[in-house]
Short mmCIF file of N, CA and C in Angstrom, two decimals:
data_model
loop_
_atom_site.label_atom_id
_atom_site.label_comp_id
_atom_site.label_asym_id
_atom_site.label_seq_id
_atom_site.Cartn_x
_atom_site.Cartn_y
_atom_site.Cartn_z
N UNK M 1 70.07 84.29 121.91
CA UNK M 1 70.29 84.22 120.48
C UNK M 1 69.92 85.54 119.81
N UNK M 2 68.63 86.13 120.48
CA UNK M 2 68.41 87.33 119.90
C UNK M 2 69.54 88.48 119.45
N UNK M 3 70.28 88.45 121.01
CA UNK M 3 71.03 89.58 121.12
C UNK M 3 72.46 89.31 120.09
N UNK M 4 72.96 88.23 120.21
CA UNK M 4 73.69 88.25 118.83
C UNK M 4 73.50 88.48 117.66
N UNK M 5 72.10 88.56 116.90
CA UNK M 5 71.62 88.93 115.69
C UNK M 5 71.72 90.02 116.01
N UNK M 6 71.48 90.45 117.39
CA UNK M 6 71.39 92.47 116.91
C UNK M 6 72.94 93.17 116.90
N UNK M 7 73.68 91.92 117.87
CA UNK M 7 75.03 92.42 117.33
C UNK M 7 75.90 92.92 116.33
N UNK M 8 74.91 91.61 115.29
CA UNK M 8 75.61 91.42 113.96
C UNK M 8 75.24 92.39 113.20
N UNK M 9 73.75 92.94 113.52
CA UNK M 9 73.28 93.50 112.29
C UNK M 9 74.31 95.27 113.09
N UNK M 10 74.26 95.58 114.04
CA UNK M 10 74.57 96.82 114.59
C UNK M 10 76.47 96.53 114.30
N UNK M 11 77.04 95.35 113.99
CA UNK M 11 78.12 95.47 113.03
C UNK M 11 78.38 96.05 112.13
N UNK M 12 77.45 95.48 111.46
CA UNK M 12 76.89 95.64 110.25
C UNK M 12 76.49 96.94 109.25
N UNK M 13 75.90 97.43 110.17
CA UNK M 13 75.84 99.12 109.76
C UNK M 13 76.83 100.04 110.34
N UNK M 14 77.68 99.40 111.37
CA UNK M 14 78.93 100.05 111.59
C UNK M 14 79.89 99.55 110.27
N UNK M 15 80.54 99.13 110.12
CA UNK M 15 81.08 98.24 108.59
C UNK M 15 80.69 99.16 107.66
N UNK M 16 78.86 99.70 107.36
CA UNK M 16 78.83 100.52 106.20
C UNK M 16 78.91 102.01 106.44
N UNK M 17 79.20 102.10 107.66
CA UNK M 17 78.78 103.83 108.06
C UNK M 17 80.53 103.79 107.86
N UNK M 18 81.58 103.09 108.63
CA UNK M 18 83.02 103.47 108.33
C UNK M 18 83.12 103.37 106.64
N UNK M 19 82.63 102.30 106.27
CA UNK M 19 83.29 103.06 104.46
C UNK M 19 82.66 103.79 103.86
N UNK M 20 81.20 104.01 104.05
CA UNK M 20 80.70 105.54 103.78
C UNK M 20 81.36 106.54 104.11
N UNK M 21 81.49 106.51 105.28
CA UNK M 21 82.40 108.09 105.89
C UNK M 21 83.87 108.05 105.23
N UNK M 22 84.53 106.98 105.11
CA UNK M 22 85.97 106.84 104.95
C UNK M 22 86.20 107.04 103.65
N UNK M 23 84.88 106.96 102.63
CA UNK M 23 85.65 107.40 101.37
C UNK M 23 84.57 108.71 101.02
N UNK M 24 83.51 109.88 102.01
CA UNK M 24 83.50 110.56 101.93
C UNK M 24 84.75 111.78 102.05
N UNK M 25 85.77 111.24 102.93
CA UNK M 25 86.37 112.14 103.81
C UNK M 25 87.54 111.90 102.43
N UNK M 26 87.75 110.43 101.85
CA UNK M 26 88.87 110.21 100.88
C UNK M 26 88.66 111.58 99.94
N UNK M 27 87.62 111.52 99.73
CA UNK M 27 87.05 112.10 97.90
C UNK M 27 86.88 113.72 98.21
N UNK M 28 86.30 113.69 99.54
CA UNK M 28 86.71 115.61 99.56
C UNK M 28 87.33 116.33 100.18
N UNK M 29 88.71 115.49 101.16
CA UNK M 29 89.45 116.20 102.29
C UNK M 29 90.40 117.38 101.03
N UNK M 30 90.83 118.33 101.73
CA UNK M 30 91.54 119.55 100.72
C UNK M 30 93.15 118.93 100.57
N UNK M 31 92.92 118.14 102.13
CA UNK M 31 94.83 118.05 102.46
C UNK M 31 95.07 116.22 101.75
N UNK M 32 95.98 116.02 101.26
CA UNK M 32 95.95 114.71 100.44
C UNK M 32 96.26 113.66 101.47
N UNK M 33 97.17 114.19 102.68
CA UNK M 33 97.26 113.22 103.70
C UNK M 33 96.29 112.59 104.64
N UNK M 34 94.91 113.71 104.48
CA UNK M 34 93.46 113.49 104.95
C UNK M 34 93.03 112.43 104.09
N UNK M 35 93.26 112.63 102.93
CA UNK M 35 92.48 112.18 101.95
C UNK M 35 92.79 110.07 101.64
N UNK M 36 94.11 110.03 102.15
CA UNK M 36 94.89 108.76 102.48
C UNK M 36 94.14 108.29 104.00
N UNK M 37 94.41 109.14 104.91
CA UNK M 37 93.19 108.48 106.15
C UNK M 37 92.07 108.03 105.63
N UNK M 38 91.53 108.61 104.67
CA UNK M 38 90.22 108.43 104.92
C UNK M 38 89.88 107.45 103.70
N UNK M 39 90.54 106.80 102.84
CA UNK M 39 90.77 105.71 102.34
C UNK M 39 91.52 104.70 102.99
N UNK M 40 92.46 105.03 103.71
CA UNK M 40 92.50 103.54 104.72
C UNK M 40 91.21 103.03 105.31
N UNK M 41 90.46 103.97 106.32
CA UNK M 41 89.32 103.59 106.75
C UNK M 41 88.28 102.96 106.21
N UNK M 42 88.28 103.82 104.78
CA UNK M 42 86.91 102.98 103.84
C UNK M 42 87.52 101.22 103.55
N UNK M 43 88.59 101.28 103.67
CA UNK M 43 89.64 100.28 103.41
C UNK M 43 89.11 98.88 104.42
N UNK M 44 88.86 99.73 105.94
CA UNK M 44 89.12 98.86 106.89
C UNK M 44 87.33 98.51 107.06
N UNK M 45 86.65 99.54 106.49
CA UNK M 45 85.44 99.26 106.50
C UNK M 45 85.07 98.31 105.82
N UNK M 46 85.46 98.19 104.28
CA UNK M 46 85.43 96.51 103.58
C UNK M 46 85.53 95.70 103.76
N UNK M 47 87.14 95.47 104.61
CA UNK M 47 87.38 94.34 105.72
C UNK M 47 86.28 94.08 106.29
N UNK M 48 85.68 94.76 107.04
CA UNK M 48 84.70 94.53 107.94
C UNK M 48 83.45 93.66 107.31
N UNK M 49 82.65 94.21 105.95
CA UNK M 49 82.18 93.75 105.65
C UNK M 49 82.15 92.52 105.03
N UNK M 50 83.33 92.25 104.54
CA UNK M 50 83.97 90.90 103.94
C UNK M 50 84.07 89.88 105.00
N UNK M 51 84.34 90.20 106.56
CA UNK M 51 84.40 88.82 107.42
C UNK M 51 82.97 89.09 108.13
N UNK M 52 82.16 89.91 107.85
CA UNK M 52 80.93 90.37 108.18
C UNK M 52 80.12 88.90 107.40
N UNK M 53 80.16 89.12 105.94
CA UNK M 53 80.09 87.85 105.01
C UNK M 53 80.31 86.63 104.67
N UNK M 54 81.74 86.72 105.67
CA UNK M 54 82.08 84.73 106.02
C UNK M 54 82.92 84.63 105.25
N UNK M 55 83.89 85.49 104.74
CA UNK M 55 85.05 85.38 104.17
C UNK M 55 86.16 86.36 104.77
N UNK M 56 86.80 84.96 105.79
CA UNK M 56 87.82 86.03 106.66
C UNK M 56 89.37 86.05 105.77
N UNK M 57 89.12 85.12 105.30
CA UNK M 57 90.91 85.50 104.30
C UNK M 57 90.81 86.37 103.36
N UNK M 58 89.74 86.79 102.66
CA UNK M 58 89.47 88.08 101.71
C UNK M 58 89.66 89.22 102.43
N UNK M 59 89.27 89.20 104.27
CA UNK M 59 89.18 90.38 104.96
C UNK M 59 90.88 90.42 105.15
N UNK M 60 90.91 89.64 105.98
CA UNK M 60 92.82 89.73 106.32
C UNK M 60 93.54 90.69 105.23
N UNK M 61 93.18 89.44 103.92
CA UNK M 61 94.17 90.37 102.86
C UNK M 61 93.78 91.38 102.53
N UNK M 62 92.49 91.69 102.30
CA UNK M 62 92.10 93.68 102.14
C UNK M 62 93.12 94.36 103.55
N UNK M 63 93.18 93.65 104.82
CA UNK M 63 93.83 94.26 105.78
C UNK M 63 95.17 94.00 105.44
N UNK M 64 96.11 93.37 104.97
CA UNK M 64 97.02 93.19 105.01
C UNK M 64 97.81 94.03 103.86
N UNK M 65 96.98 94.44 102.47
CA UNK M 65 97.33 94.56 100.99
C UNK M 65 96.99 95.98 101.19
N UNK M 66 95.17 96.28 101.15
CA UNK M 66 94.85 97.76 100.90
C UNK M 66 95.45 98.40 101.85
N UNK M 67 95.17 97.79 103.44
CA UNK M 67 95.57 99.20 104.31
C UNK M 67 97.03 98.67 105.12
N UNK M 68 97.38 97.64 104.73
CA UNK M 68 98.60 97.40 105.98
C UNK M 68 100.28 98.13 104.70
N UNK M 69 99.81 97.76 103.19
CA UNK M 69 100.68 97.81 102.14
C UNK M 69 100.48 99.68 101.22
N UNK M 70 99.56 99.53 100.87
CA UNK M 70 99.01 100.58 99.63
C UNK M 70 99.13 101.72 100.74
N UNK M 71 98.08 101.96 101.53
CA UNK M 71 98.13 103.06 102.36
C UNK M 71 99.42 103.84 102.72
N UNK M 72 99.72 102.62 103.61
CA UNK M 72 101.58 103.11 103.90
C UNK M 72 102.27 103.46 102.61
N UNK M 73 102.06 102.95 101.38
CA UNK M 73 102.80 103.76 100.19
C UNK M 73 102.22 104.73 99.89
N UNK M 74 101.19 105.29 99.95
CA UNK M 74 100.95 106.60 99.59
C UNK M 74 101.35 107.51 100.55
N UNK M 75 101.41 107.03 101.81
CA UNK M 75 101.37 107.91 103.23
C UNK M 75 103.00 108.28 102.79
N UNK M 76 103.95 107.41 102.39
CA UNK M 76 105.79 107.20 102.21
C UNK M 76 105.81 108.19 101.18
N UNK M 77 104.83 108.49 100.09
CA UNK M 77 104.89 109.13 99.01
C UNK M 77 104.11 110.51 99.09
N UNK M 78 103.36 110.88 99.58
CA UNK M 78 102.86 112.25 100.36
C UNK M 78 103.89 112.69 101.02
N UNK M 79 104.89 112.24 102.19
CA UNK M 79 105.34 112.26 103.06
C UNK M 79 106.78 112.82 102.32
N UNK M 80 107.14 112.20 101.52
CA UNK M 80 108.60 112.81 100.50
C UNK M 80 108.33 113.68 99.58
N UNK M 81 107.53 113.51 98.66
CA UNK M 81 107.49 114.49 97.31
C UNK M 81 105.90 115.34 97.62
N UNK M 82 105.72 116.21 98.89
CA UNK M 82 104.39 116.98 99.01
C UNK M 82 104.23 117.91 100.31
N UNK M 83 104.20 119.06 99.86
CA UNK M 83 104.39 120.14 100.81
C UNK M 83 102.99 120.67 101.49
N UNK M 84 102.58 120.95 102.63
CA UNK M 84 101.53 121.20 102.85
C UNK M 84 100.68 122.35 102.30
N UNK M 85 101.56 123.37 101.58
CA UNK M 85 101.18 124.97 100.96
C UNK M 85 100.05 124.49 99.90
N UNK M 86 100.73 123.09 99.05
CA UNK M 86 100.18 122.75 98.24
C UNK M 86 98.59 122.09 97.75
N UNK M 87 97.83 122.77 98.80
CA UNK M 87 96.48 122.98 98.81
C UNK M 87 95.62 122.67 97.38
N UNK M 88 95.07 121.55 96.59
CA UNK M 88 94.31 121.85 96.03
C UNK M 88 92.90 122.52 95.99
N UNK M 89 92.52 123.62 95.28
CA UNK M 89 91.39 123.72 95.55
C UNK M 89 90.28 122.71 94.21
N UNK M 90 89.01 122.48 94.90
CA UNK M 90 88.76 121.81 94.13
C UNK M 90 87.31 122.86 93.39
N UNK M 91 87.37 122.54 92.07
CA UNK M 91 86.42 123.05 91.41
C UNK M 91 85.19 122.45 90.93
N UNK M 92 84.13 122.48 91.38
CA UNK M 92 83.00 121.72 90.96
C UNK M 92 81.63 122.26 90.37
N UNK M 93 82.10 123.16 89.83
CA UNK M 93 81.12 124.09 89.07
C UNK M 93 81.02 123.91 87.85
N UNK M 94 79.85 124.02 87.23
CA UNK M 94 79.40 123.51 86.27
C UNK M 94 79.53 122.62 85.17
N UNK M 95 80.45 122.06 84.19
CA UNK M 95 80.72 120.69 83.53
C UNK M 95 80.98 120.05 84.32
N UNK M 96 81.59 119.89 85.45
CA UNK M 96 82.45 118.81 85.68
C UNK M 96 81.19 118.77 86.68
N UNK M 97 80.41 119.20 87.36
CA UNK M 97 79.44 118.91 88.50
C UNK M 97 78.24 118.14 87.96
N UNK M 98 78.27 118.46 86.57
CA UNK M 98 77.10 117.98 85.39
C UNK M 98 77.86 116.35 85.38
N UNK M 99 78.70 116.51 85.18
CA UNK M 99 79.33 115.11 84.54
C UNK M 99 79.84 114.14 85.64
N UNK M 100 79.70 114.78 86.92
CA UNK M 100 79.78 113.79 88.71
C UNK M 100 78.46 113.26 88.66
N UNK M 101 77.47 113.93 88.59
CA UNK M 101 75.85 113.86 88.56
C UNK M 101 75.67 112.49 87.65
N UNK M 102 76.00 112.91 86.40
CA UNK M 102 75.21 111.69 85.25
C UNK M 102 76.25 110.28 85.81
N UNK M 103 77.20 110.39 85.87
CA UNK M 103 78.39 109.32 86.28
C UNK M 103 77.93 108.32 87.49
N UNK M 104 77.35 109.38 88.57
CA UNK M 104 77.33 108.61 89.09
C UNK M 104 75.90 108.17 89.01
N UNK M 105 74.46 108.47 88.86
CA UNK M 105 73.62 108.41 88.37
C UNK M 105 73.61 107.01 87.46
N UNK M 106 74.49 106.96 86.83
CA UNK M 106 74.82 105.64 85.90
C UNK M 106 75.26 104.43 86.04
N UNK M 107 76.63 105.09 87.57
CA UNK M 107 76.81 103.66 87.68
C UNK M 107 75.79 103.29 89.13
N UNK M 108 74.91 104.00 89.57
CA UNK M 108 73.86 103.73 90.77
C UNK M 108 73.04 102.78 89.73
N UNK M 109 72.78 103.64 88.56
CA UNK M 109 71.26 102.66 87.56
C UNK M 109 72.00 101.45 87.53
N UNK M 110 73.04 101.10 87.20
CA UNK M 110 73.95 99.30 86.67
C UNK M 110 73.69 98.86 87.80
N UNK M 111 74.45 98.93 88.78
CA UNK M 111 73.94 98.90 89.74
C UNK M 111 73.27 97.66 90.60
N UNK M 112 71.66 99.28 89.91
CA UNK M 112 70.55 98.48 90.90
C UNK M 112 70.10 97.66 89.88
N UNK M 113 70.33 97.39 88.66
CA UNK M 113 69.43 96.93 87.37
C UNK M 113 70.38 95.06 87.99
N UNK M 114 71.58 95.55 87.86
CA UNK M 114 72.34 94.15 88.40
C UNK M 114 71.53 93.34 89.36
N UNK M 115 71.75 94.00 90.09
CA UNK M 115 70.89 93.53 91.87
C UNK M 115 70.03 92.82 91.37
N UNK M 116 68.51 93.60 91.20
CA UNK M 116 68.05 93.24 90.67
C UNK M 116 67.49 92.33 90.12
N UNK M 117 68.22 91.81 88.93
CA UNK M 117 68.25 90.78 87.87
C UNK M 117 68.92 89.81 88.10
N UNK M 118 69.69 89.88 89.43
CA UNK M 118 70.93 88.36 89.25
C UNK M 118 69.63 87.60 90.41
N UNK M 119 70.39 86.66 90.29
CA UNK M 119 69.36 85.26 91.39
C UNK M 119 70.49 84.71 92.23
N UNK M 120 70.90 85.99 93.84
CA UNK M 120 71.82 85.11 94.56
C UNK M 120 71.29 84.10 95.16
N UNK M 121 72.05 83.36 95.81
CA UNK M 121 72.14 82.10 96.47
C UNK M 121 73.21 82.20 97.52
N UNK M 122 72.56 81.68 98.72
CA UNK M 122 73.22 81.59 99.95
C UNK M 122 74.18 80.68 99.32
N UNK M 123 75.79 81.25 99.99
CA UNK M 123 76.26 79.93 99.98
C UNK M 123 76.48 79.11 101.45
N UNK M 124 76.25 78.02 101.00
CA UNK M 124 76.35 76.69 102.19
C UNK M 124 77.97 76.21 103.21
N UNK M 125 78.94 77.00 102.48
CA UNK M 125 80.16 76.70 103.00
C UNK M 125 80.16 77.79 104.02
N UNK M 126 80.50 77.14 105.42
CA UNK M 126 80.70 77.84 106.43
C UNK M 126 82.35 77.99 106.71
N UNK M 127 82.59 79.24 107.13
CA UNK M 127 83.80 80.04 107.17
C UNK M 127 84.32 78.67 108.53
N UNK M 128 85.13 78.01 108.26
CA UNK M 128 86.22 77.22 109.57
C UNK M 128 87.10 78.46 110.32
N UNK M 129 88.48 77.38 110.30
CA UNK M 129 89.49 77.82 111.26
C UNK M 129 89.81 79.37 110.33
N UNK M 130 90.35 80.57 110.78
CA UNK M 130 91.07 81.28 110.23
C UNK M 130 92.01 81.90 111.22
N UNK M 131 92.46 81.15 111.45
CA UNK M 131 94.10 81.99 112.57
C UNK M 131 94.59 82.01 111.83
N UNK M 132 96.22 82.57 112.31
CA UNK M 132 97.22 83.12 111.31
C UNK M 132 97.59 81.88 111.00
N UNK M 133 97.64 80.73 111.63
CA UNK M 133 98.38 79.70 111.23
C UNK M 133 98.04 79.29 110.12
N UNK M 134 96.59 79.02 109.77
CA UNK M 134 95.57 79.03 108.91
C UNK M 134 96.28 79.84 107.68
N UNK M 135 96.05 81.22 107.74
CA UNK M 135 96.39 82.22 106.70
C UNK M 135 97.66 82.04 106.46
N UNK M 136 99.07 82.03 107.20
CA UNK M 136 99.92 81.84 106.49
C UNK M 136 100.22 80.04 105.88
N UNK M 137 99.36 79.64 105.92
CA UNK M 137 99.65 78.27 105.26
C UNK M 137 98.82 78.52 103.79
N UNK M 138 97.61 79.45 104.10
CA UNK M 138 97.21 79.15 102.51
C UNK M 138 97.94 80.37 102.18
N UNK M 139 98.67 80.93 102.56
CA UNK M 139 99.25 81.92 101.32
C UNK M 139 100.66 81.16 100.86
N UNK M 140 101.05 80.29 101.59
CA UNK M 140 102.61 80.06 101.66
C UNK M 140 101.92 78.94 100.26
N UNK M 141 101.04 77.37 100.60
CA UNK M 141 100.40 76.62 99.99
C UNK M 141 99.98 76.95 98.56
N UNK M 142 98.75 77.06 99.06
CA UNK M 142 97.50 77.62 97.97
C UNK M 142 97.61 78.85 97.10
N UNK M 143 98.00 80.16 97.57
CA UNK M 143 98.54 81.39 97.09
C UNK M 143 99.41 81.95 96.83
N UNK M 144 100.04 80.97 96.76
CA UNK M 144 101.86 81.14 96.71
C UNK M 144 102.01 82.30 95.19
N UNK M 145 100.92 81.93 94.12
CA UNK M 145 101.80 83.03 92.86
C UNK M 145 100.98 84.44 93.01
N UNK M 146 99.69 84.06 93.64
CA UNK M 146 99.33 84.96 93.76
C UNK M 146 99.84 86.03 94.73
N UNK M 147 100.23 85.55 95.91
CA UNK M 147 101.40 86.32 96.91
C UNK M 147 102.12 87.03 95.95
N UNK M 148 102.87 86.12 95.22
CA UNK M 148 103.66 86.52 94.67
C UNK M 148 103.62 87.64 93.77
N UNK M 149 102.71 87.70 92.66
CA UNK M 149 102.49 88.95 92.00
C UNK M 149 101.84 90.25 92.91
N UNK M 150 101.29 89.85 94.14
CA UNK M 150 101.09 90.95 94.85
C UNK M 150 102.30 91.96 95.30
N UNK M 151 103.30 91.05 95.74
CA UNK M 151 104.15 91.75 96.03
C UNK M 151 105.17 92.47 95.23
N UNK M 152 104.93 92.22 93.97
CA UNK M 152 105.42 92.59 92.35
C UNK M 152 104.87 93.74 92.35
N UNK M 153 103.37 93.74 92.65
CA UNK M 153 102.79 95.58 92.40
C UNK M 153 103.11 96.17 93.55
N UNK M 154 103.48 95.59 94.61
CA UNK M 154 103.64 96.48 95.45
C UNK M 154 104.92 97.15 95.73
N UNK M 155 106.00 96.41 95.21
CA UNK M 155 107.20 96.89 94.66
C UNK M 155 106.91 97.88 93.91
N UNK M 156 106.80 97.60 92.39
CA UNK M 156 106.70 98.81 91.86
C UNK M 156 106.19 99.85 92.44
N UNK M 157 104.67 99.99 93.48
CA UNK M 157 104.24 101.15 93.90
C UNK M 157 105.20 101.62 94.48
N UNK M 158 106.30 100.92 95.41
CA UNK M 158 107.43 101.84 96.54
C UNK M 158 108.41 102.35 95.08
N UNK M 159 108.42 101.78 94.09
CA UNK M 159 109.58 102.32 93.17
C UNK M 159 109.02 103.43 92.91
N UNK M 160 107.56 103.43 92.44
CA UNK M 160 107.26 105.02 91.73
C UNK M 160 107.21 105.54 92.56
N UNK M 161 106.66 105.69 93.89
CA UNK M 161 106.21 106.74 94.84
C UNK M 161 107.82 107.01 94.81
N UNK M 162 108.87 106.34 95.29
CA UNK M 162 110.50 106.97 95.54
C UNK M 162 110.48 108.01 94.12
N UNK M 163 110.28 107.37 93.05
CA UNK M 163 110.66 108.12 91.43
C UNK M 163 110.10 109.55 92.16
N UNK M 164 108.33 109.55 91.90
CA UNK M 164 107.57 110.75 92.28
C UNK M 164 108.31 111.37 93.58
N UNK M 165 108.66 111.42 94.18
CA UNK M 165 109.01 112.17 95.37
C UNK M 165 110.11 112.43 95.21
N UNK M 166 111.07 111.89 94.50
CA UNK M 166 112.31 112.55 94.11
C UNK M 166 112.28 113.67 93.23
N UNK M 167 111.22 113.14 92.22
CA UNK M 167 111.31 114.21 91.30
C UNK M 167 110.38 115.56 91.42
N UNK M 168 110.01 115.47 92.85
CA UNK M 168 109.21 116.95 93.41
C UNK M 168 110.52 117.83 93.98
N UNK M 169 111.36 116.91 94.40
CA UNK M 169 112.31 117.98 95.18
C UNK M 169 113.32 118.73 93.97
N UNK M 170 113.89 119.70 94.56
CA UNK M 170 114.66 120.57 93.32
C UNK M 170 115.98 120.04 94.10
N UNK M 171 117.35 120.19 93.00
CA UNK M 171 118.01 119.96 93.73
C UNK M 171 119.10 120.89 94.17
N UNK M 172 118.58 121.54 95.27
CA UNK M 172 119.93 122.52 95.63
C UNK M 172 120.96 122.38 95.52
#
């Protein structure tokens, strides 16, 4: 029994070390297609923590929505309207390094003041069956509008990324 608790917990800090790293690498890679890796990952790291927590249909759909849907549209939209020359450099010298500092400083204080102050409670419902059979019955069932408007934003995202990438190219 031991050794499964140490499993979980050595999960566990794997789960937070991938979305630590995955949205370090998001927030300062130079190349934007780096910068999409490394938000899928922080992506897949949530997953992790979400069925880490006993909620495997929240994980699925972070896997299915953030990184199986969103990702691939940015990757479709980098991929058409973005040239590699196009290097941002990034500037972090003085206002704007002042104003990363207090920002985030602020939302660390909410935060921990939240934490804190709330009074969780275990919850008592234990995670059952979750196969696909499982998942596609409560999305087809239970989630049916919500499916549904998901796939409404996710449309639009393939419409703009096509708009944006068309309108990078010139037209010879």
């Amino acid at each position: 029994m031991l050794i499964y608790r140490y499993i979980a917990e050595v999960l566990f800090f794997l789960f937070i070390v991938l979305t630590f790293f995955g949205g370090i690498l998001a927030v300062r890679s130079k190349l934007l297609i780096h910068s999409v890796l490394g938000l899928a990952v922080c992506f897949i790291g949530v997953a992790g923590l979400y069925f880490y927590l006993g909620s495997p249909f929240l994980s699925m759909m972070q896997i299915l929505i953030y990184v199986g849907a969103i990702c691939i549209v940015l990757v479709f939209g980098v991929m058409v309207g973005y040239t590699p020359t196009e290097v941002a450099e990034k500037n972090l010298k003085g206002k704007n390094l002042l104003l990363a500092i207090v920002s985030c400083t602020t939302v660390f204080s909410l935060m921990t003041i939240t934490v804190f102050k709330s009074d969780f409670t275990p919850s008592i419902e234990k995670a059952g069956d979750f196969s696909m059979l499982w998942l596609g019955r409560k999305l087809i069932y239970d989630y049916c509008l919500a499916f549904e408007l998901i796939s409404l934003v996710l449309l639009a995202a393939i419409i703009g990324s096509i708009i944006l990438g068309q309108g990078g190219r010139g037209d010879d």
